[in-house]
Amino acid sequence: MARNALLVAAAAGLVLLIGGVFGMSSLSTMSWGVPIFVIGLFLLIIGVTAFVARLAGGQGPSTGVLGRMKDFMGTGNQELIGTGVPCRALITAMRDTGTMVNDQVVVAFDLQVQPEGGRPYPVNHRQILPRLLMGAVLPGRVVQIWADPADPQRLAIDWSALPAQNL
């Protein structure tokens, strides 16, 4: 059912896109051609992207093209905070990725995750580092994280819990 709706959205976007091109081809119809073209373009992109994500088996918020972009930029996985498995992680290394999102720095972290009652394991993770915490987040500090129970490599650092010194 959802796949059919996505296909209808993509098809409607294609029809509007073609109509917009036709409307822009004449000076007398250009006034309605441009908005129709833009609406069609957005519908087509959203419909096709969502349909391809569904075909690929994507179910969560970090699937599809837009989800992969969020993961790369360090803005994904936030849905895990409060819903994932709470753990603590030691920051073993960190480096600037050269990426900024809304004037916030995206940092690549090397973490040693310590699950409750389990063996520690390493994770490479990218996430936005809030400006107010820049001096407090250093290698050797321990941060609160929330891990995905289905994929322990997928996690989110909870910045509402202040980093602590490794004791």
mmCIF file of N, CA and C in Angstrom, residues 68-163:
data_model
loop_
_atom_site.group_PDB
_atom_site.id
_atom_site.type_symbol
_atom_site.label_atom_id
_atom_site.label_comp_id
_atom_site.label_asym_id
_atom_site.label_seq_id
_atom_site.Cartn_x
_atom_site.Cartn_y
_atom_site.Cartn_z
ATOM 1 N N ARG A 68 21.423 8.317 4.856
ATOM 2 C CA ARG A 68 22.869 8.138 4.739
ATOM 3 C C ARG A 68 23.583 9.482 4.848
ATOM 4 N N MET A 69 22.990 10.536 4.284
ATOM 5 C CA MET A 69 23.576 11.863 4.418
ATOM 6 C C MET A 69 23.579 12.302 5.880
ATOM 7 N N LYS A 70 22.508 12.017 6.612
ATOM 8 C CA LYS A 70 22.437 12.371 8.029
ATOM 9 C C LYS A 70 23.507 11.630 8.820
ATOM 10 N N ASP A 71 23.720 10.361 8.519
ATOM 11 C CA ASP A 71 24.745 9.595 9.215
ATOM 12 C C ASP A 71 26.129 10.172 8.935
ATOM 13 N N PHE A 72 26.393 10.522 7.656
ATOM 14 C CA PHE A 72 27.697 11.062 7.282
ATOM 15 C C PHE A 72 27.948 12.402 7.965
ATOM 16 N N MET A 73 26.908 13.223 8.067
ATOM 17 C CA MET A 73 27.062 14.543 8.676
ATOM 18 C C MET A 73 27.036 14.490 10.194
ATOM 19 N N GLY A 74 26.733 13.348 10.779
ATOM 20 C CA GLY A 74 26.732 13.237 12.222
ATOM 21 C C GLY A 74 25.440 13.671 12.870
ATOM 22 N N THR A 75 24.362 13.711 12.112
ATOM 23 C CA THR A 75 23.084 14.145 12.681
ATOM 24 C C THR A 75 22.095 12.995 12.797
ATOM 25 N N GLY A 76 22.505 11.798 12.443
ATOM 26 C CA GLY A 76 21.607 10.644 12.533
ATOM 27 C C GLY A 76 21.667 9.992 13.908
ATOM 28 N N ASN A 77 20.860 8.989 14.117
ATOM 29 C CA ASN A 77 20.837 8.153 15.324
ATOM 30 C C ASN A 77 20.281 8.845 16.561
ATOM 31 N N GLN A 78 19.793 10.069 16.452
ATOM 32 C CA GLN A 78 19.305 10.776 17.639
ATOM 33 C C GLN A 78 18.069 10.096 18.237
ATOM 34 N N GLU A 79 17.371 9.280 17.451
ATOM 35 C CA GLU A 79 16.202 8.581 17.976
ATOM 36 C C GLU A 79 16.587 7.520 19.003
ATOM 37 N N LEU A 80 17.871 7.168 19.077
ATOM 38 C CA LEU A 80 18.330 6.168 20.043
ATOM 39 C C LEU A 80 18.390 6.711 21.468
ATOM 40 N N ILE A 81 18.506 8.033 21.612
ATOM 41 C CA ILE A 81 18.614 8.616 22.952
ATOM 42 C C ILE A 81 17.314 8.382 23.698
ATOM 43 N N GLY A 82 17.419 7.641 24.781
ATOM 44 C CA GLY A 82 16.260 7.299 25.597
ATOM 45 C C GLY A 82 15.562 6.020 25.167
ATOM 46 N N THR A 83 15.872 5.516 23.967
ATOM 47 C CA THR A 83 15.213 4.296 23.500
ATOM 48 C C THR A 83 16.191 3.147 23.282
ATOM 49 N N GLY A 84 17.476 3.461 23.131
ATOM 50 C CA GLY A 84 18.475 2.421 22.911
ATOM 51 C C GLY A 84 18.938 1.824 24.232
ATOM 52 N N VAL A 85 20.029 1.083 24.165
ATOM 53 C CA VAL A 85 20.615 0.464 25.354
ATOM 54 C C VAL A 85 21.610 1.460 25.954
ATOM 55 N N PRO A 86 21.400 1.888 27.209
ATOM 56 C CA PRO A 86 22.332 2.857 27.801
ATOM 57 C C PRO A 86 23.671 2.195 28.126
ATOM 58 N N CYS A 87 24.748 2.877 27.761
ATOM 59 C CA CYS A 87 26.109 2.394 28.016
ATOM 60 C C CYS A 87 26.992 3.602 28.313
ATOM 61 N N ARG A 88 28.197 3.293 28.744
ATOM 62 C CA ARG A 88 29.210 4.325 28.891
ATOM 63 C C ARG A 88 30.306 4.007 27.885
ATOM 64 N N ALA A 89 30.972 5.060 27.409
ATOM 65 C CA ALA A 89 32.043 4.852 26.433
ATOM 66 C C ALA A 89 33.210 5.775 26.741
ATOM 67 N N LEU A 90 34.407 5.225 26.646
ATOM 68 C CA LEU A 90 35.633 5.984 26.822
ATOM 69 C C LEU A 90 36.036 6.555 25.472
ATOM 70 N N ILE A 91 36.302 7.848 25.422
ATOM 71 C CA ILE A 91 36.796 8.474 24.188
ATOM 72 C C ILE A 91 38.284 8.179 24.107
ATOM 73 N N THR A 92 38.706 7.375 23.132
ATOM 74 C CA THR A 92 40.123 7.036 22.988
ATOM 75 C C THR A 92 40.828 7.992 22.027
ATOM 76 N N ALA A 93 40.084 8.554 21.080
ATOM 77 C CA ALA A 93 40.645 9.536 20.146
ATOM 78 C C ALA A 93 39.491 10.316 19.525
ATOM 79 N N MET A 94 39.805 11.490 19.021
ATOM 80 C CA MET A 94 38.809 12.294 18.320
ATOM 81 C C MET A 94 39.523 13.193 17.319
ATOM 82 N N ARG A 95 38.821 13.478 16.216
ATOM 83 C CA ARG A 95 39.414 14.327 15.188
ATOM 84 C C ARG A 95 38.332 15.098 14.463
ATOM 85 N N ASP A 96 38.701 16.246 13.962
ATOM 86 C CA ASP A 96 37.789 17.098 13.216
ATOM 87 C C ASP A 96 37.558 16.480 11.835
ATOM 88 N N THR A 97 36.307 16.449 11.400
ATOM 89 C CA THR A 97 35.997 15.892 10.083
ATOM 90 C C THR A 97 36.032 16.955 8.989
ATOM 91 N N GLY A 98 36.085 18.235 9.389
ATOM 92 C CA GLY A 98 36.027 19.308 8.409
ATOM 93 C C GLY A 98 34.605 19.632 7.987
ATOM 94 N N THR A 99 33.634 18.985 8.607
ATOM 95 C CA THR A 99 32.221 19.194 8.283
ATOM 96 C C THR A 99 31.565 19.980 9.409
ATOM 97 N N MET A 100 30.690 20.912 9.015
ATOM 98 C CA MET A 100 29.918 21.669 10.001
ATOM 99 C C MET A 100 28.445 21.591 9.612
ATOM 100 N N VAL A 101 27.578 21.489 10.611
ATOM 101 C CA VAL A 101 26.138 21.471 10.416
ATOM 102 C C VAL A 101 25.557 22.544 11.325
ATOM 103 N N ASN A 102 24.905 23.550 10.747
ATOM 104 C CA ASN A 102 24.337 24.662 11.518
ATOM 105 C C ASN A 102 25.377 25.285 12.450
ATOM 106 N N ASP A 103 26.556 25.539 11.917
ATOM 107 C CA ASP A 103 27.664 26.130 12.677
ATOM 108 C C ASP A 103 28.127 25.275 13.842
ATOM 109 N N GLN A 104 27.836 24.001 13.816
ATOM 110 C CA GLN A 104 28.301 23.051 14.828
ATOM 111 C C GLN A 104 29.315 22.121 14.169
ATOM 112 N N VAL A 105 30.386 21.788 14.876
ATOM 113 C CA VAL A 105 31.451 20.950 14.338
ATOM 114 C C VAL A 105 31.053 19.479 14.422
ATOM 115 N N VAL A 106 31.297 18.738 13.336
ATOM 116 C CA VAL A 106 31.105 17.287 13.340
ATOM 117 C C VAL A 106 32.465 16.655 13.642
ATOM 118 N N VAL A 107 32.499 15.806 14.668
ATOM 119 C CA VAL A 107 33.742 15.201 15.133
ATOM 120 C C VAL A 107 33.675 13.688 14.930
ATOM 121 N N ALA A 108 34.794 13.110 14.527
ATOM 122 C CA ALA A 108 34.910 11.654 14.438
ATOM 123 C C ALA A 108 35.503 11.165 15.757
ATOM 124 N N PHE A 109 34.786 10.296 16.441
ATOM 125 C CA PHE A 109 35.206 9.771 17.737
ATOM 126 C C PHE A 109 35.620 8.317 17.589
ATOM 127 N N ASP A 110 36.703 7.942 18.265
ATOM 128 C CA ASP A 110 37.044 6.535 18.481
ATOM 129 C C ASP A 110 36.642 6.249 19.922
ATOM 130 N N LEU A 111 35.702 5.332 20.088
ATOM 131 C CA LEU A 111 35.144 5.044 21.408
ATOM 132 C C LEU A 111 35.420 3.603 21.810
ATOM 133 N N GLN A 112 35.575 3.389 23.104
ATOM 134 C CA GLN A 112 35.627 2.045 23.678
ATOM 135 C C GLN A 112 34.342 1.913 24.495
ATOM 136 N N VAL A 113 33.346 1.238 23.924
ATOM 137 C CA VAL A 113 32.030 1.124 24.551
ATOM 138 C C VAL A 113 32.060 0.028 25.605
ATOM 139 N N GLN A 114 31.511 0.346 26.792
ATOM 140 C CA GLN A 114 31.446 -0.615 27.885
ATOM 141 C C GLN A 114 29.972 -0.899 28.199
ATOM 142 N N PRO A 115 29.416 -1.972 27.589
ATOM 143 C CA PRO A 115 28.027 -2.311 27.910
ATOM 144 C C PRO A 115 27.920 -2.871 29.329
ATOM 145 N N GLU A 116 26.781 -2.686 29.930
ATOM 146 C CA GLU A 116 26.537 -3.194 31.289
ATOM 147 C C GLU A 116 26.664 -4.720 31.281
ATOM 148 N N GLY A 117 27.635 -5.241 32.017
ATOM 149 C CA GLY A 117 27.815 -6.683 32.132
ATOM 150 C C GLY A 117 28.370 -7.342 30.886
ATOM 151 N N GLY A 118 28.897 -6.570 29.945
ATOM 152 C CA GLY A 118 29.434 -7.143 28.711
ATOM 153 C C GLY A 118 30.891 -6.767 28.508
ATOM 154 N N ARG A 119 31.465 -7.276 27.442
ATOM 155 C CA ARG A 119 32.854 -6.980 27.113
ATOM 156 C C ARG A 119 32.924 -5.661 26.355
ATOM 157 N N PRO A 120 33.945 -4.842 26.610
ATOM 158 C CA PRO A 120 34.100 -3.592 25.863
ATOM 159 C C PRO A 120 34.404 -3.876 24.394
ATOM 160 N N TYR A 121 33.956 -2.952 23.536
ATOM 161 C CA TYR A 121 34.221 -3.088 22.107
ATOM 162 C C TYR A 121 34.450 -1.704 21.505
ATOM 163 N N PRO A 122 35.295 -1.629 20.439
ATOM 164 C CA PRO A 122 35.589 -0.334 19.825
ATOM 165 C C PRO A 122 34.528 0.059 18.800
ATOM 166 N N VAL A 123 34.291 1.371 18.681
ATOM 167 C CA VAL A 123 33.360 1.919 17.691
ATOM 168 C C VAL A 123 33.948 3.211 17.144
ATOM 169 N N ASN A 124 33.877 3.374 15.832
ATOM 170 C CA ASN A 124 34.182 4.651 15.184
ATOM 171 C C ASN A 124 32.849 5.336 14.957
ATOM 172 N N HIS A 125 32.721 6.583 15.417
ATOM 173 C CA HIS A 125 31.428 7.260 15.398
ATOM 174 C C HIS A 125 31.611 8.727 15.040
ATOM 175 N N ARG A 126 30.686 9.277 14.247
ATOM 176 C CA ARG A 126 30.676 10.702 13.897
ATOM 177 C C ARG A 126 29.444 11.334 14.516
ATOM 178 N N GLN A 127 29.637 12.485 15.142
ATOM 179 C CA GLN A 127 28.494 13.191 15.724
ATOM 180 C C GLN A 127 28.851 14.654 15.916
ATOM 181 N N ILE A 128 27.818 15.481 15.923
ATOM 182 C CA ILE A 128 27.998 16.900 16.193
ATOM 183 C C ILE A 128 28.433 17.063 17.649
ATOM 184 N N LEU A 129 29.433 17.908 17.866
ATOM 185 C CA LEU A 129 29.892 18.237 19.209
ATOM 186 C C LEU A 129 29.393 19.641 19.534
ATOM 187 N N PRO A 130 28.505 19.779 20.528
ATOM 188 C CA PRO A 130 28.014 21.114 20.879
ATOM 189 C C PRO A 130 29.164 22.041 21.279
ATOM 190 N N ARG A 131 29.087 23.284 20.834
ATOM 191 C CA ARG A 131 30.150 24.257 21.109
ATOM 192 C C ARG A 131 30.407 24.433 22.605
ATOM 193 N N LEU A 132 29.371 24.387 23.415
ATOM 194 C CA LEU A 132 29.538 24.596 24.849
ATOM 195 C C LEU A 132 30.349 23.489 25.525
ATOM 196 N N LEU A 133 30.434 22.330 24.887
ATOM 197 C CA LEU A 133 31.147 21.197 25.492
ATOM 198 C C LEU A 133 32.532 20.978 24.897
ATOM 199 N N MET A 134 32.976 21.848 24.003
ATOM 200 C CA MET A 134 34.243 21.603 23.302
ATOM 201 C C MET A 134 35.432 21.406 24.236
ATOM 202 N N GLY A 135 35.535 22.154 25.292
ATOM 203 C CA GLY A 135 36.669 22.000 26.203
ATOM 204 C C GLY A 135 36.535 20.815 27.141
ATOM 205 N N ALA A 136 35.325 20.321 27.322
ATOM 206 C CA ALA A 136 35.086 19.216 28.260
ATOM 207 C C ALA A 136 35.183 17.852 27.607
ATOM 208 N N VAL A 137 35.105 17.801 26.300
ATOM 209 C CA VAL A 137 35.131 16.526 25.586
ATOM 210 C C VAL A 137 36.536 16.326 25.019
ATOM 211 N N LEU A 138 37.258 15.415 25.642
ATOM 212 C CA LEU A 138 38.643 15.136 25.266
ATOM 213 C C LEU A 138 38.893 13.638 25.357
ATOM 214 N N PRO A 139 39.937 13.136 24.683
ATOM 215 C CA PRO A 139 40.298 11.730 24.877
ATOM 216 C C PRO A 139 40.585 11.459 26.354
ATOM 217 N N GLY A 140 40.106 10.315 26.830
ATOM 218 C CA GLY A 140 40.241 9.952 28.233
ATOM 219 C C GLY A 140 38.984 10.238 29.039
ATOM 220 N N ARG A 141 38.036 10.958 28.448
ATOM 221 C CA ARG A 141 36.769 11.238 29.132
ATOM 222 C C ARG A 141 35.777 10.132 28.829
ATOM 223 N N VAL A 142 34.809 9.958 29.720
ATOM 224 C CA VAL A 142 33.756 8.945 29.567
ATOM 225 C C VAL A 142 32.453 9.671 29.266
ATOM 226 N N VAL A 143 31.738 9.204 28.240
ATOM 227 C CA VAL A 143 30.460 9.803 27.856
ATOM 228 C C VAL A 143 29.346 8.766 27.948
ATOM 229 N N GLN A 144 28.141 9.267 28.156
ATOM 230 C CA GLN A 144 26.941 8.413 28.151
ATOM 231 C C GLN A 144 26.522 8.219 26.696
ATOM 232 N N ILE A 145 26.271 6.982 26.295
ATOM 233 C CA ILE A 145 25.799 6.708 24.938
ATOM 234 C C ILE A 145 24.552 5.837 25.011
ATOM 235 N N TRP A 146 23.864 5.781 23.899
ATOM 236 C CA TRP A 146 22.708 4.893 23.726
ATOM 237 C C TRP A 146 22.978 4.094 22.463
ATOM 238 N N ALA A 147 23.067 2.778 22.607
ATOM 239 C CA ALA A 147 23.390 1.892 21.482
ATOM 240 C C ALA A 147 22.131 1.220 20.950
ATOM 241 N N ASP A 148 22.152 0.950 19.670
ATOM 242 C CA ASP A 148 21.065 0.221 19.023
ATOM 243 C C ASP A 148 21.177 -1.244 19.430
ATOM 244 N N PRO A 149 20.119 -1.832 20.015
ATOM 245 C CA PRO A 149 20.221 -3.241 20.434
ATOM 246 C C PRO A 149 20.430 -4.195 19.257
ATOM 247 N N ALA A 150 19.955 -3.842 18.077
ATOM 248 C CA ALA A 150 20.115 -4.706 16.905
ATOM 249 C C ALA A 150 21.488 -4.550 16.262
ATOM 250 N N ASP A 151 22.121 -3.371 16.419
ATOM 251 C CA ASP A 151 23.427 -3.096 15.825
ATOM 252 C C ASP A 151 24.239 -2.256 16.811
ATOM 253 N N PRO A 152 25.048 -2.890 17.668
ATOM 254 C CA PRO A 152 25.779 -2.157 18.705
ATOM 255 C C PRO A 152 26.765 -1.125 18.159
ATOM 256 N N GLN A 153 27.135 -1.219 16.874
ATOM 257 C CA GLN A 153 28.026 -0.227 16.272
ATOM 258 C C GLN A 153 27.294 1.098 16.008
ATOM 259 N N ARG A 154 25.981 1.045 15.979
ATOM 260 C CA ARG A 154 25.152 2.239 15.740
ATOM 261 C C ARG A 154 24.780 2.825 17.100
ATOM 262 N N LEU A 155 25.169 4.068 17.346
ATOM 263 C CA LEU A 155 24.939 4.662 18.658
ATOM 264 C C LEU A 155 24.782 6.171 18.551
ATOM 265 N N ALA A 156 24.422 6.781 19.675
ATOM 266 C CA ALA A 156 24.331 8.237 19.786
ATOM 267 C C ALA A 156 24.900 8.634 21.137
ATOM 268 N N ILE A 157 25.730 9.670 21.133
ATOM 269 C CA ILE A 157 26.259 10.202 22.392
ATOM 270 C C ILE A 157 25.207 11.138 22.967
ATOM 271 N N ASP A 158 24.912 10.960 24.244
ATOM 272 C CA ASP A 158 23.931 11.782 24.940
ATOM 273 C C ASP A 158 24.648 12.962 25.591
ATOM 274 N N TRP A 159 24.539 14.130 24.951
ATOM 275 C CA TRP A 159 25.241 15.307 25.463
ATOM 276 C C TRP A 159 24.535 15.926 26.667
ATOM 277 N N SER A 160 23.346 15.443 27.042
ATOM 278 C CA SER A 160 22.690 15.975 28.237
ATOM 279 C C SER A 160 23.368 15.477 29.509
ATOM 280 N N ALA A 161 24.113 14.380 29.404
ATOM 281 C CA ALA A 161 24.928 13.879 30.520
ATOM 282 C C ALA A 161 26.348 14.356 30.290
ATOM 283 N N LEU A 162 26.884 15.149 31.187
ATOM 284 C CA LEU A 162 28.210 15.724 31.007
ATOM 285 C C LEU A 162 29.296 14.663 30.991
ATOM 286 N N PRO A 163 30.314 14.843 30.160
ATOM 287 C CA PRO A 163 31.433 13.894 30.143
ATOM 288 C C PRO A 163 32.152 13.884 31.491
#
